[in-house]
Amino acid sequence: MGIIPLVVALMFVVGVGVFNGPSYAATASQTVTVTVPEAIAIEVPNVNFGEIAAGSTGESPNFKVKNKGNVKIDLYVKADAAAFTSLTATDTIPISSPFQIWSNVTGGYLTFTTSYQKIYDDMNKAAQGSGTPTEWTTKLKLTVPAYTEDGVYTITNTYAAVKHNTPAP
Protein backbone atom coordinates (compact mmCIF):
# COMPACT_ATOMS: atom_id res chain seq x y z
CA MET A 1 0.00 0.00 0.00
CA GLY A 2 1.27 3.40 -0.91
CA ILE A 3 1.46 6.55 1.05
CA ILE A 4 -1.52 8.21 -0.59
CA PRO A 5 -3.99 5.43 0.27
CA LEU A 6 -2.57 5.42 3.81
CA VAL A 7 -3.13 9.20 4.21
CA VAL A 8 -6.67 8.87 2.81
CA ALA A 9 -7.40 5.99 5.21
CA LEU A 10 -6.04 7.98 8.16
CA MET A 11 -8.10 11.04 7.19
CA PHE A 12 -11.21 8.85 6.98
CA VAL A 13 -10.60 7.33 10.45
CA VAL A 14 -9.84 10.73 12.04
CA GLY A 15 -12.88 12.34 10.31
CA VAL A 16 -15.25 9.60 11.44
CA GLY A 17 -13.89 9.84 15.00
CA VAL A 18 -14.51 13.59 15.14
CA PHE A 19 -17.94 13.72 13.43
CA ASN A 20 -20.50 11.48 15.06
CA GLY A 21 -23.47 12.74 13.09
CA PRO A 22 -26.05 15.43 13.76
CA SER A 23 -26.85 16.55 17.33
CA TYR A 24 -30.48 15.99 18.38
CA ALA A 25 -30.36 17.19 22.05
CA ALA A 26 -30.57 20.75 23.33
CA THR A 27 -32.07 22.45 26.38
CA ALA A 28 -34.12 25.60 26.80
CA SER A 29 -35.89 27.19 29.75
CA GLN A 30 -39.52 28.24 29.75
CA THR A 31 -41.22 30.47 32.31
CA VAL A 32 -44.95 29.85 32.71
CA THR A 33 -47.18 32.29 34.60
CA VAL A 34 -50.80 32.27 35.67
CA THR A 35 -52.84 34.93 37.43
CA VAL A 36 -55.48 33.80 39.89
CA PRO A 37 -58.08 36.55 40.30
CA GLU A 38 -59.22 37.70 43.72
CA ALA A 39 -62.62 36.33 44.73
CA ILE A 40 -64.23 37.84 47.82
CA ALA A 41 -67.34 36.05 49.05
CA ILE A 42 -69.00 36.06 52.47
CA GLU A 43 -72.11 34.48 53.90
CA VAL A 44 -74.15 35.78 56.84
CA PRO A 45 -77.40 34.21 58.11
CA ASN A 46 -80.54 36.02 59.23
CA VAL A 47 -80.87 36.33 63.00
CA ASN A 48 -83.98 36.16 65.20
CA PHE A 49 -83.63 37.35 68.81
CA GLY A 50 -86.94 35.81 69.76
CA GLU A 51 -88.65 37.79 72.51
CA ILE A 52 -87.00 40.58 74.49
CA ALA A 53 -89.24 42.29 77.03
CA ALA A 54 -89.49 46.07 76.95
CA GLY A 55 -86.86 47.55 79.26
CA SER A 56 -84.62 44.46 78.92
CA THR A 57 -81.47 43.42 77.09
CA GLY A 58 -81.23 40.21 75.11
CA GLU A 59 -78.55 38.33 73.20
CA SER A 60 -79.10 36.62 69.87
CA PRO A 61 -78.18 33.00 69.30
CA ASN A 62 -74.59 32.61 68.13
CA PHE A 63 -74.25 32.71 64.35
CA LYS A 64 -71.43 32.13 61.90
CA VAL A 65 -70.01 34.55 59.36
CA LYS A 66 -68.25 32.61 56.59
CA ASN A 67 -65.39 33.69 54.35
CA LYS A 68 -65.95 31.67 51.18
CA GLY A 69 -63.41 33.58 49.10
CA ASN A 70 -59.79 33.03 48.16
CA VAL A 71 -58.31 36.03 49.99
CA LYS A 72 -57.86 37.00 53.63
CA ILE A 73 -60.39 39.69 54.49
CA ASP A 74 -61.26 42.45 56.88
CA LEU A 75 -64.97 42.36 57.73
CA TYR A 76 -67.14 45.43 58.24
CA VAL A 77 -70.79 45.92 59.23
CA LYS A 78 -73.31 48.75 59.39
CA ALA A 79 -76.98 49.12 60.19
CA ASP A 80 -78.94 50.30 57.16
CA ALA A 81 -81.20 52.48 59.33
CA ALA A 82 -81.01 54.36 62.62
CA ALA A 83 -83.69 52.18 64.21
CA PHE A 84 -85.60 48.90 64.13
CA THR A 85 -89.11 49.47 62.76
CA SER A 86 -92.36 47.56 62.87
CA LEU A 87 -95.18 47.17 60.36
CA THR A 88 -97.75 47.29 63.16
CA ALA A 89 -96.23 49.41 65.94
CA THR A 90 -95.61 53.14 65.92
CA ASP A 91 -92.54 52.92 68.18
CA THR A 92 -89.02 52.22 66.94
CA ILE A 93 -85.99 50.70 68.65
CA PRO A 94 -83.01 52.99 68.05
CA ILE A 95 -79.66 51.33 67.31
CA SER A 96 -78.26 53.60 70.01
CA SER A 97 -80.41 51.68 72.58
CA PRO A 98 -77.80 50.01 72.13
CA PHE A 99 -77.78 47.44 69.33
CA GLN A 100 -74.38 45.70 69.35
CA ILE A 101 -72.28 42.98 67.75
CA TRP A 102 -69.41 40.99 69.24
CA SER A 103 -66.21 42.20 67.53
CA ASN A 104 -62.98 40.34 66.90
CA VAL A 105 -61.25 43.72 66.60
CA THR A 106 -62.27 45.09 70.01
CA GLY A 107 -62.67 41.80 71.86
CA GLY A 108 -66.03 43.05 73.09
CA TYR A 109 -69.33 44.41 71.88
CA LEU A 110 -69.36 47.22 69.33
CA THR A 111 -72.46 49.45 68.98
CA PHE A 112 -73.91 49.58 65.48
CA THR A 113 -73.89 52.79 63.49
CA THR A 114 -75.06 53.59 59.97
CA SER A 115 -71.42 53.75 58.84
CA TYR A 116 -69.16 50.75 58.29
CA GLN A 117 -67.14 49.59 61.30
CA LYS A 118 -64.50 46.88 61.25
CA ILE A 119 -65.59 43.83 63.24
CA TYR A 120 -63.00 41.26 62.11
CA ASP A 121 -59.39 41.85 61.14
CA ASP A 122 -57.50 39.38 58.91
CA MET A 123 -60.05 36.58 58.54
CA ASN A 124 -58.45 33.61 56.81
CA LYS A 125 -59.53 32.52 53.32
CA ALA A 126 -61.38 29.36 52.40
CA ALA A 127 -59.25 26.20 52.39
CA GLN A 128 -57.35 25.52 49.20
CA GLY A 129 -58.66 22.49 47.34
CA SER A 130 -61.76 21.75 49.42
CA GLY A 131 -63.08 25.33 49.54
CA THR A 132 -64.16 24.83 53.15
CA PRO A 133 -64.94 28.36 54.35
CA THR A 134 -63.33 29.99 57.34
CA GLU A 135 -66.04 30.54 59.96
CA TRP A 136 -66.27 33.11 62.73
CA THR A 137 -68.88 32.76 65.46
CA THR A 138 -70.37 35.98 66.79
CA LYS A 139 -73.60 37.27 68.33
CA LEU A 140 -75.73 40.37 68.65
CA LYS A 141 -77.06 42.16 71.72
CA LEU A 142 -80.05 44.52 71.86
CA THR A 143 -81.60 46.64 74.57
CA VAL A 144 -85.29 47.36 74.04
CA PRO A 145 -86.32 50.68 75.62
CA ALA A 146 -88.87 50.56 78.43
CA TYR A 147 -92.52 50.74 77.37
CA THR A 148 -91.76 49.90 73.73
CA GLU A 149 -95.00 48.95 71.97
CA ASP A 150 -95.46 45.24 71.31
CA GLY A 151 -94.78 43.97 67.80
CA VAL A 152 -92.16 42.48 65.54
CA TYR A 153 -89.33 44.91 64.81
CA THR A 154 -86.75 44.49 62.07
CA ILE A 155 -83.62 46.13 60.74
CA THR A 156 -81.24 45.26 57.93
CA ASN A 157 -77.49 45.11 58.47
CA THR A 158 -75.01 45.17 55.62
CA TYR A 159 -71.76 43.26 55.91
CA ALA A 160 -68.84 44.12 53.63
CA ALA A 161 -65.57 42.29 53.12
CA VAL A 162 -62.42 43.80 51.67
CA LYS A 163 -59.04 42.26 51.05
CA HIS A 164 -57.00 42.43 54.26
CA ASN A 165 -55.23 45.77 54.75
CA THR A 166 -57.06 47.54 51.94
CA PRO A 167 -59.25 50.62 52.46
CA ALA A 168 -62.60 50.25 54.20
CA PRO A 169 -65.73 50.20 52.06
mmCIF file with all atom_site columns, C-alpha atoms in Angstrom:
data_model
loop_
_atom_site.group_PDB
_atom_site.id
_atom_site.type_symbol
_atom_site.label_atom_id
_atom_site.label_alt_id
_atom_site.label_comp_id
_atom_site.label_asym_id
_atom_site.label_entity_id
_atom_site.label_seq_id
_atom_site.pdbx_PDB_ins_code
_atom_site.Cartn_x
_atom_site.Cartn_y
_atom_site.Cartn_z
_atom_site.occupancy
_atom_site.B_iso_or_equiv
_atom_site.pdbx_formal_charge
_atom_site.auth_seq_id
_atom_site.auth_comp_id
_atom_site.auth_asym_id
_atom_site.auth_atom_id
_atom_site.pdbx_PDB_model_num
ATOM 1   C CA . MET A 1 1   ? 0.000   0.000  0.000  1.00 0.00 ? 1   MET A CA 1
ATOM 2   C CA . GLY A 1 2   ? 1.267   3.404  -0.906 1.00 0.00 ? 2   GLY A CA 1
ATOM 3   C CA . ILE A 1 3   ? 1.459   6.553  1.051  1.00 0.00 ? 3   ILE A CA 1
ATOM 4   C CA . ILE A 1 4   ? -1.519  8.212  -0.590 1.00 0.00 ? 4   ILE A CA 1
ATOM 5   C CA . PRO A 1 5   ? -3.987  5.426  0.270  1.00 0.00 ? 5   PRO A CA 1
ATOM 6   C CA . LEU A 1 6   ? -2.565  5.419  3.808  1.00 0.00 ? 6   LEU A CA 1
ATOM 7   C CA . VAL A 1 7   ? -3.126  9.202  4.214  1.00 0.00 ? 7   VAL A CA 1
ATOM 8   C CA . VAL A 1 8   ? -6.668  8.870  2.807  1.00 0.00 ? 8   VAL A CA 1
ATOM 9   C CA . ALA A 1 9   ? -7.395  5.994  5.211  1.00 0.00 ? 9   ALA A CA 1
ATOM 10  C CA . LEU A 1 10  ? -6.042  7.975  8.163  1.00 0.00 ? 10  LEU A CA 1
ATOM 11  C CA . MET A 1 11  ? -8.103  11.039 7.191  1.00 0.00 ? 11  MET A CA 1
ATOM 12  C CA . PHE A 1 12  ? -11.214 8.852  6.985  1.00 0.00 ? 12  PHE A CA 1
ATOM 13  C CA . VAL A 1 13  ? -10.595 7.332  10.454 1.00 0.00 ? 13  VAL A CA 1
ATOM 14  C CA . VAL A 1 14  ? -9.837  10.727 12.041 1.00 0.00 ? 14  VAL A CA 1
ATOM 15  C CA . GLY A 1 15  ? -12.879 12.339 10.309 1.00 0.00 ? 15  GLY A CA 1
ATOM 16  C CA . VAL A 1 16  ? -15.253 9.598  11.444 1.00 0.00 ? 16  VAL A CA 1
ATOM 17  C CA . GLY A 1 17  ? -13.894 9.835  15.001 1.00 0.00 ? 17  GLY A CA 1
ATOM 18  C CA . VAL A 1 18  ? -14.512 13.586 15.140 1.00 0.00 ? 18  VAL A CA 1
ATOM 19  C CA . PHE A 1 19  ? -17.937 13.716 13.432 1.00 0.00 ? 19  PHE A CA 1
ATOM 20  C CA . ASN A 1 20  ? -20.501 11.478 15.059 1.00 0.00 ? 20  ASN A CA 1
ATOM 21  C CA . GLY A 1 21  ? -23.470 12.742 13.090 1.00 0.00 ? 21  GLY A CA 1
ATOM 22  C CA . PRO A 1 22  ? -26.047 15.429 13.760 1.00 0.00 ? 22  PRO A CA 1
ATOM 23  C CA . SER A 1 23  ? -26.848 16.552 17.330 1.00 0.00 ? 23  SER A CA 1
ATOM 24  C CA . TYR A 1 24  ? -30.477 15.989 18.378 1.00 0.00 ? 24  TYR A CA 1
ATOM 25  C CA . ALA A 1 25  ? -30.356 17.190 22.053 1.00 0.00 ? 25  ALA A CA 1
ATOM 26  C CA . ALA A 1 26  ? -30.573 20.746 23.331 1.00 0.00 ? 26  ALA A CA 1
ATOM 27  C CA . THR A 1 27  ? -32.072 22.449 26.379 1.00 0.00 ? 27  THR A CA 1
ATOM 28  C CA . ALA A 1 28  ? -34.120 25.600 26.799 1.00 0.00 ? 28  ALA A CA 1
ATOM 29  C CA . SER A 1 29  ? -35.891 27.190 29.753 1.00 0.00 ? 29  SER A CA 1
ATOM 30  C CA . GLN A 1 30  ? -39.522 28.242 29.747 1.00 0.00 ? 30  GLN A CA 1
ATOM 31  C CA . THR A 1 31  ? -41.220 30.469 32.308 1.00 0.00 ? 31  THR A CA 1
ATOM 32  C CA . VAL A 1 32  ? -44.954 29.851 32.709 1.00 0.00 ? 32  VAL A CA 1
ATOM 33  C CA . THR A 1 33  ? -47.184 32.291 34.600 1.00 0.00 ? 33  THR A CA 1
ATOM 34  C CA . VAL A 1 34  ? -50.796 32.273 35.669 1.00 0.00 ? 34  VAL A CA 1
ATOM 35  C CA . THR A 1 35  ? -52.837 34.931 37.431 1.00 0.00 ? 35  THR A CA 1
ATOM 36  C CA . VAL A 1 36  ? -55.483 33.797 39.895 1.00 0.00 ? 36  VAL A CA 1
ATOM 37  C CA . PRO A 1 37  ? -58.076 36.547 40.303 1.00 0.00 ? 37  PRO A CA 1
ATOM 38  C CA . GLU A 1 38  ? -59.222 37.702 43.720 1.00 0.00 ? 38  GLU A CA 1
ATOM 39  C CA . ALA A 1 39  ? -62.619 36.331 44.726 1.00 0.00 ? 39  ALA A CA 1
ATOM 40  C CA . ILE A 1 40  ? -64.232 37.842 47.816 1.00 0.00 ? 40  ILE A CA 1
ATOM 41  C CA . ALA A 1 41  ? -67.340 36.053 49.054 1.00 0.00 ? 41  ALA A CA 1
ATOM 42  C CA . ILE A 1 42  ? -69.004 36.062 52.472 1.00 0.00 ? 42  ILE A CA 1
ATOM 43  C CA . GLU A 1 43  ? -72.115 34.475 53.903 1.00 0.00 ? 43  GLU A CA 1
ATOM 44  C CA . VAL A 1 44  ? -74.151 35.777 56.841 1.00 0.00 ? 44  VAL A CA 1
ATOM 45  C CA . PRO A 1 45  ? -77.398 34.208 58.110 1.00 0.00 ? 45  PRO A CA 1
ATOM 46  C CA . ASN A 1 46  ? -80.539 36.020 59.230 1.00 0.00 ? 46  ASN A CA 1
ATOM 47  C CA . VAL A 1 47  ? -80.873 36.331 63.003 1.00 0.00 ? 47  VAL A CA 1
ATOM 48  C CA . ASN A 1 48  ? -83.982 36.165 65.200 1.00 0.00 ? 48  ASN A CA 1
ATOM 49  C CA . PHE A 1 49  ? -83.631 37.348 68.807 1.00 0.00 ? 49  PHE A CA 1
ATOM 50  C CA . GLY A 1 50  ? -86.937 35.805 69.757 1.00 0.00 ? 50  GLY A CA 1
ATOM 51  C CA . GLU A 1 51  ? -88.650 37.790 72.507 1.00 0.00 ? 51  GLU A CA 1
ATOM 52  C CA . ILE A 1 52  ? -87.005 40.584 74.485 1.00 0.00 ? 52  ILE A CA 1
ATOM 53  C CA . ALA A 1 53  ? -89.235 42.286 77.028 1.00 0.00 ? 53  ALA A CA 1
ATOM 54  C CA . ALA A 1 54  ? -89.491 46.073 76.945 1.00 0.00 ? 54  ALA A CA 1
ATOM 55  C CA . GLY A 1 55  ? -86.862 47.554 79.260 1.00 0.00 ? 55  GLY A CA 1
ATOM 56  C CA . SER A 1 56  ? -84.617 44.462 78.923 1.00 0.00 ? 56  SER A CA 1
ATOM 57  C CA . THR A 1 57  ? -81.468 43.419 77.094 1.00 0.00 ? 57  THR A CA 1
ATOM 58  C CA . GLY A 1 58  ? -81.227 40.206 75.107 1.00 0.00 ? 58  GLY A CA 1
ATOM 59  C CA . GLU A 1 59  ? -78.552 38.326 73.196 1.00 0.00 ? 59  GLU A CA 1
ATOM 60  C CA . SER A 1 60  ? -79.102 36.621 69.873 1.00 0.00 ? 60  SER A CA 1
ATOM 61  C CA . PRO A 1 61  ? -78.181 33.005 69.299 1.00 0.00 ? 61  PRO A CA 1
ATOM 62  C CA . ASN A 1 62  ? -74.588 32.609 68.129 1.00 0.00 ? 62  ASN A CA 1
ATOM 63  C CA . PHE A 1 63  ? -74.250 32.713 64.353 1.00 0.00 ? 63  PHE A CA 1
ATOM 64  C CA . LYS A 1 64  ? -71.431 32.129 61.904 1.00 0.00 ? 64  LYS A CA 1
ATOM 65  C CA . VAL A 1 65  ? -70.006 34.546 59.365 1.00 0.00 ? 65  VAL A CA 1
ATOM 66  C CA . LYS A 1 66  ? -68.247 32.613 56.588 1.00 0.00 ? 66  LYS A CA 1
ATOM 67  C CA . ASN A 1 67  ? -65.388 33.692 54.346 1.00 0.00 ? 67  ASN A CA 1
ATOM 68  C CA . LYS A 1 68  ? -65.949 31.666 51.182 1.00 0.00 ? 68  LYS A CA 1
ATOM 69  C CA . GLY A 1 69  ? -63.412 33.582 49.099 1.00 0.00 ? 69  GLY A CA 1
ATOM 70  C CA . ASN A 1 70  ? -59.790 33.029 48.159 1.00 0.00 ? 70  ASN A CA 1
ATOM 71  C CA . VAL A 1 71  ? -58.308 36.030 49.988 1.00 0.00 ? 71  VAL A CA 1
ATOM 72  C CA . LYS A 1 72  ? -57.864 37.003 53.630 1.00 0.00 ? 72  LYS A CA 1
ATOM 73  C CA . ILE A 1 73  ? -60.389 39.688 54.491 1.00 0.00 ? 73  ILE A CA 1
ATOM 74  C CA . ASP A 1 74  ? -61.260 42.451 56.882 1.00 0.00 ? 74  ASP A CA 1
ATOM 75  C CA . LEU A 1 75  ? -64.971 42.361 57.730 1.00 0.00 ? 75  LEU A CA 1
ATOM 76  C CA . TYR A 1 76  ? -67.144 45.428 58.243 1.00 0.00 ? 76  TYR A CA 1
ATOM 77  C CA . VAL A 1 77  ? -70.792 45.918 59.233 1.00 0.00 ? 77  VAL A CA 1
ATOM 78  C CA . LYS A 1 78  ? -73.307 48.747 59.390 1.00 0.00 ? 78  LYS A CA 1
ATOM 79  C CA . ALA A 1 79  ? -76.977 49.120 60.191 1.00 0.00 ? 79  ALA A CA 1
ATOM 80  C CA . ASP A 1 80  ? -78.944 50.297 57.165 1.00 0.00 ? 80  ASP A CA 1
ATOM 81  C CA . ALA A 1 81  ? -81.199 52.483 59.331 1.00 0.00 ? 81  ALA A CA 1
ATOM 82  C CA . ALA A 1 82  ? -81.014 54.361 62.622 1.00 0.00 ? 82  ALA A CA 1
ATOM 83  C CA . ALA A 1 83  ? -83.691 52.180 64.213 1.00 0.00 ? 83  ALA A CA 1
ATOM 84  C CA . PHE A 1 84  ? -85.596 48.902 64.135 1.00 0.00 ? 84  PHE A CA 1
ATOM 85  C CA . THR A 1 85  ? -89.107 49.471 62.757 1.00 0.00 ? 85  THR A CA 1
ATOM 86  C CA . SER A 1 86  ? -92.363 47.564 62.873 1.00 0.00 ? 86  SER A CA 1
ATOM 87  C CA . LEU A 1 87  ? -95.178 47.169 60.355 1.00 0.00 ? 87  LEU A CA 1
ATOM 88  C CA . THR A 1 88  ? -97.752 47.295 63.161 1.00 0.00 ? 88  THR A CA 1
ATOM 89  C CA . ALA A 1 89  ? -96.231 49.407 65.943 1.00 0.00 ? 89  ALA A CA 1
ATOM 90  C CA . THR A 1 90  ? -95.608 53.140 65.924 1.00 0.00 ? 90  THR A CA 1
ATOM 91  C CA . ASP A 1 91  ? -92.535 52.921 68.178 1.00 0.00 ? 91  ASP A CA 1
ATOM 92  C CA . THR A 1 92  ? -89.018 52.216 66.935 1.00 0.00 ? 92  THR A CA 1
ATOM 93  C CA . ILE A 1 93  ? -85.995 50.699 68.650 1.00 0.00 ? 93  ILE A CA 1
ATOM 94  C CA . PRO A 1 94  ? -83.006 52.990 68.053 1.00 0.00 ? 94  PRO A CA 1
ATOM 95  C CA . ILE A 1 95  ? -79.658 51.333 67.306 1.00 0.00 ? 95  ILE A CA 1
ATOM 96  C CA . SER A 1 96  ? -78.264 53.604 70.008 1.00 0.00 ? 96  SER A CA 1
ATOM 97  C CA . SER A 1 97  ? -80.412 51.679 72.580 1.00 0.00 ? 97  SER A CA 1
ATOM 98  C CA . PRO A 1 98  ? -77.801 50.011 72.131 1.00 0.00 ? 98  PRO A CA 1
ATOM 99  C CA . PHE A 1 99  ? -77.783 47.442 69.329 1.00 0.00 ? 99  PHE A CA 1
ATOM 100 C CA . GLN A 1 100 ? -74.383 45.704 69.348 1.00 0.00 ? 100 GLN A CA 1
ATOM 101 C CA . ILE A 1 101 ? -72.278 42.982 67.746 1.00 0.00 ? 101 ILE A CA 1
ATOM 102 C CA . TRP A 1 102 ? -69.407 40.990 69.237 1.00 0.00 ? 102 TRP A CA 1
ATOM 103 C CA . SER A 1 103 ? -66.211 42.200 67.530 1.00 0.00 ? 103 SER A CA 1
ATOM 104 C CA . ASN A 1 104 ? -62.975 40.342 66.896 1.00 0.00 ? 104 ASN A CA 1
ATOM 105 C CA . VAL A 1 105 ? -61.247 43.725 66.599 1.00 0.00 ? 105 VAL A CA 1
ATOM 106 C CA . THR A 1 106 ? -62.265 45.095 70.006 1.00 0.00 ? 106 THR A CA 1
ATOM 107 C CA . GLY A 1 107 ? -62.668 41.798 71.859 1.00 0.00 ? 107 GLY A CA 1
ATOM 108 C CA . GLY A 1 108 ? -66.028 43.050 73.086 1.00 0.00 ? 108 GLY A CA 1
ATOM 109 C CA . TYR A 1 109 ? -69.333 44.414 71.883 1.00 0.00 ? 109 TYR A CA 1
ATOM 110 C CA . LEU A 1 110 ? -69.362 47.222 69.326 1.00 0.00 ? 110 LEU A CA 1
ATOM 111 C CA . THR A 1 111 ? -72.460 49.447 68.981 1.00 0.00 ? 111 THR A CA 1
ATOM 112 C CA . PHE A 1 112 ? -73.914 49.580 65.483 1.00 0.00 ? 112 PHE A CA 1
ATOM 113 C CA . THR A 1 113 ? -73.889 52.794 63.488 1.00 0.00 ? 113 THR A CA 1
ATOM 114 C CA . THR A 1 114 ? -75.064 53.586 59.972 1.00 0.00 ? 114 THR A CA 1
ATOM 115 C CA . SER A 1 115 ? -71.417 53.746 58.840 1.00 0.00 ? 115 SER A CA 1
ATOM 116 C CA . TYR A 1 116 ? -69.164 50.748 58.291 1.00 0.00 ? 116 TYR A CA 1
ATOM 117 C CA . GLN A 1 117 ? -67.145 49.588 61.300 1.00 0.00 ? 117 GLN A CA 1
ATOM 118 C CA . LYS A 1 118 ? -64.501 46.877 61.254 1.00 0.00 ? 118 LYS A CA 1
ATOM 119 C CA . ILE A 1 119 ? -65.592 43.829 63.242 1.00 0.00 ? 119 ILE A CA 1
ATOM 120 C CA . TYR A 1 120 ? -63.004 41.255 62.110 1.00 0.00 ? 120 TYR A CA 1
ATOM 121 C CA . ASP A 1 121 ? -59.387 41.855 61.143 1.00 0.00 ? 121 ASP A CA 1
ATOM 122 C CA . ASP A 1 122 ? -57.496 39.383 58.913 1.00 0.00 ? 122 ASP A CA 1
ATOM 123 C CA . MET A 1 123 ? -60.048 36.579 58.540 1.00 0.00 ? 123 MET A CA 1
ATOM 124 C CA . ASN A 1 124 ? -58.448 33.605 56.813 1.00 0.00 ? 124 ASN A CA 1
ATOM 125 C CA . LYS A 1 125 ? -59.533 32.525 53.323 1.00 0.00 ? 125 LYS A CA 1
ATOM 126 C CA . ALA A 1 126 ? -61.379 29.356 52.401 1.00 0.00 ? 126 ALA A CA 1
ATOM 127 C CA . ALA A 1 127 ? -59.254 26.198 52.394 1.00 0.00 ? 127 ALA A CA 1
ATOM 128 C CA . GLN A 1 128 ? -57.345 25.521 49.200 1.00 0.00 ? 128 GLN A CA 1
ATOM 129 C CA . GLY A 1 129 ? -58.664 22.487 47.344 1.00 0.00 ? 129 GLY A CA 1
ATOM 130 C CA . SER A 1 130 ? -61.762 21.746 49.418 1.00 0.00 ? 130 SER A CA 1
ATOM 131 C CA . GLY A 1 131 ? -63.082 25.329 49.538 1.00 0.00 ? 131 GLY A CA 1
ATOM 132 C CA . THR A 1 132 ? -64.158 24.832 53.149 1.00 0.00 ? 132 THR A CA 1
ATOM 133 C CA . PRO A 1 133 ? -64.941 28.362 54.347 1.00 0.00 ? 133 PRO A CA 1
ATOM 134 C CA . THR A 1 134 ? -63.334 29.986 57.345 1.00 0.00 ? 134 THR A CA 1
ATOM 135 C CA . GLU A 1 135 ? -66.044 30.538 59.957 1.00 0.00 ? 135 GLU A CA 1
ATOM 136 C CA . TRP A 1 136 ? -66.267 33.107 62.730 1.00 0.00 ? 136 TRP A CA 1
ATOM 137 C CA . THR A 1 137 ? -68.877 32.764 65.456 1.00 0.00 ? 137 THR A CA 1
ATOM 138 C CA . THR A 1 138 ? -70.367 35.979 66.793 1.00 0.00 ? 138 THR A CA 1
ATOM 139 C CA . LYS A 1 139 ? -73.599 37.268 68.331 1.00 0.00 ? 139 LYS A CA 1
ATOM 140 C CA . LEU A 1 140 ? -75.734 40.371 68.652 1.00 0.00 ? 140 LEU A CA 1
ATOM 141 C CA . LYS A 1 141 ? -77.058 42.164 71.724 1.00 0.00 ? 141 LYS A CA 1
ATOM 142 C CA . LEU A 1 142 ? -80.046 44.519 71.865 1.00 0.00 ? 142 LEU A CA 1
ATOM 143 C CA . THR A 1 143 ? -81.598 46.641 74.573 1.00 0.00 ? 143 THR A CA 1
ATOM 144 C CA . VAL A 1 144 ? -85.287 47.359 74.037 1.00 0.00 ? 144 VAL A CA 1
ATOM 145 C CA . PRO A 1 145 ? -86.323 50.677 75.623 1.00 0.00 ? 145 PRO A CA 1
ATOM 146 C CA . ALA A 1 146 ? -88.869 50.565 78.435 1.00 0.00 ? 146 ALA A CA 1
ATOM 147 C CA . TYR A 1 147 ? -92.524 50.740 77.371 1.00 0.00 ? 147 TYR A CA 1
ATOM 148 C CA . THR A 1 148 ? -91.759 49.899 73.733 1.00 0.00 ? 148 THR A CA 1
ATOM 149 C CA . GLU A 1 149 ? -95.002 48.945 71.970 1.00 0.00 ? 149 GLU A CA 1
ATOM 150 C CA . ASP A 1 150 ? -95.456 45.236 71.313 1.00 0.00 ? 150 ASP A CA 1
ATOM 151 C CA . GLY A 1 151 ? -94.776 43.969 67.802 1.00 0.00 ? 151 GLY A CA 1
ATOM 152 C CA . VAL A 1 152 ? -92.157 42.477 65.541 1.00 0.00 ? 152 VAL A CA 1
ATOM 153 C CA . TYR A 1 153 ? -89.328 44.906 64.810 1.00 0.00 ? 153 TYR A CA 1
ATOM 154 C CA . THR A 1 154 ? -86.748 44.494 62.071 1.00 0.00 ? 154 THR A CA 1
ATOM 155 C CA . ILE A 1 155 ? -83.617 46.127 60.741 1.00 0.00 ? 155 ILE A CA 1
ATOM 156 C CA . THR A 1 156 ? -81.242 45.257 57.926 1.00 0.00 ? 156 THR A CA 1
ATOM 157 C CA . ASN A 1 157 ? -77.495 45.115 58.467 1.00 0.00 ? 157 ASN A CA 1
ATOM 158 C CA . THR A 1 158 ? -75.011 45.171 55.624 1.00 0.00 ? 158 THR A CA 1
ATOM 159 C CA . TYR A 1 159 ? -71.755 43.258 55.905 1.00 0.00 ? 159 TYR A CA 1
ATOM 160 C CA . ALA A 1 160 ? -68.844 44.118 53.627 1.00 0.00 ? 160 ALA A CA 1
ATOM 161 C CA . ALA A 1 161 ? -65.570 42.290 53.118 1.00 0.00 ? 161 ALA A CA 1
ATOM 162 C CA . VAL A 1 162 ? -62.418 43.804 51.671 1.00 0.00 ? 162 VAL A CA 1
ATOM 163 C CA . LYS A 1 163 ? -59.037 42.258 51.049 1.00 0.00 ? 163 LYS A CA 1
ATOM 164 C CA . HIS A 1 164 ? -56.998 42.434 54.260 1.00 0.00 ? 164 HIS A CA 1
ATOM 165 C CA . ASN A 1 165 ? -55.229 45.773 54.754 1.00 0.00 ? 165 ASN A CA 1
ATOM 166 C CA . THR A 1 166 ? -57.064 47.543 51.936 1.00 0.00 ? 166 THR A CA 1
ATOM 167 C CA . PRO A 1 167 ? -59.249 50.618 52.459 1.00 0.00 ? 167 PRO A CA 1
ATOM 168 C CA . ALA A 1 168 ? -62.603 50.251 54.202 1.00 0.00 ? 168 ALA A CA 1
ATOM 169 C CA . PRO A 1 169 ? -65.726 50.200 52.056 1.00 0.00 ? 169 PRO A CA 1
#
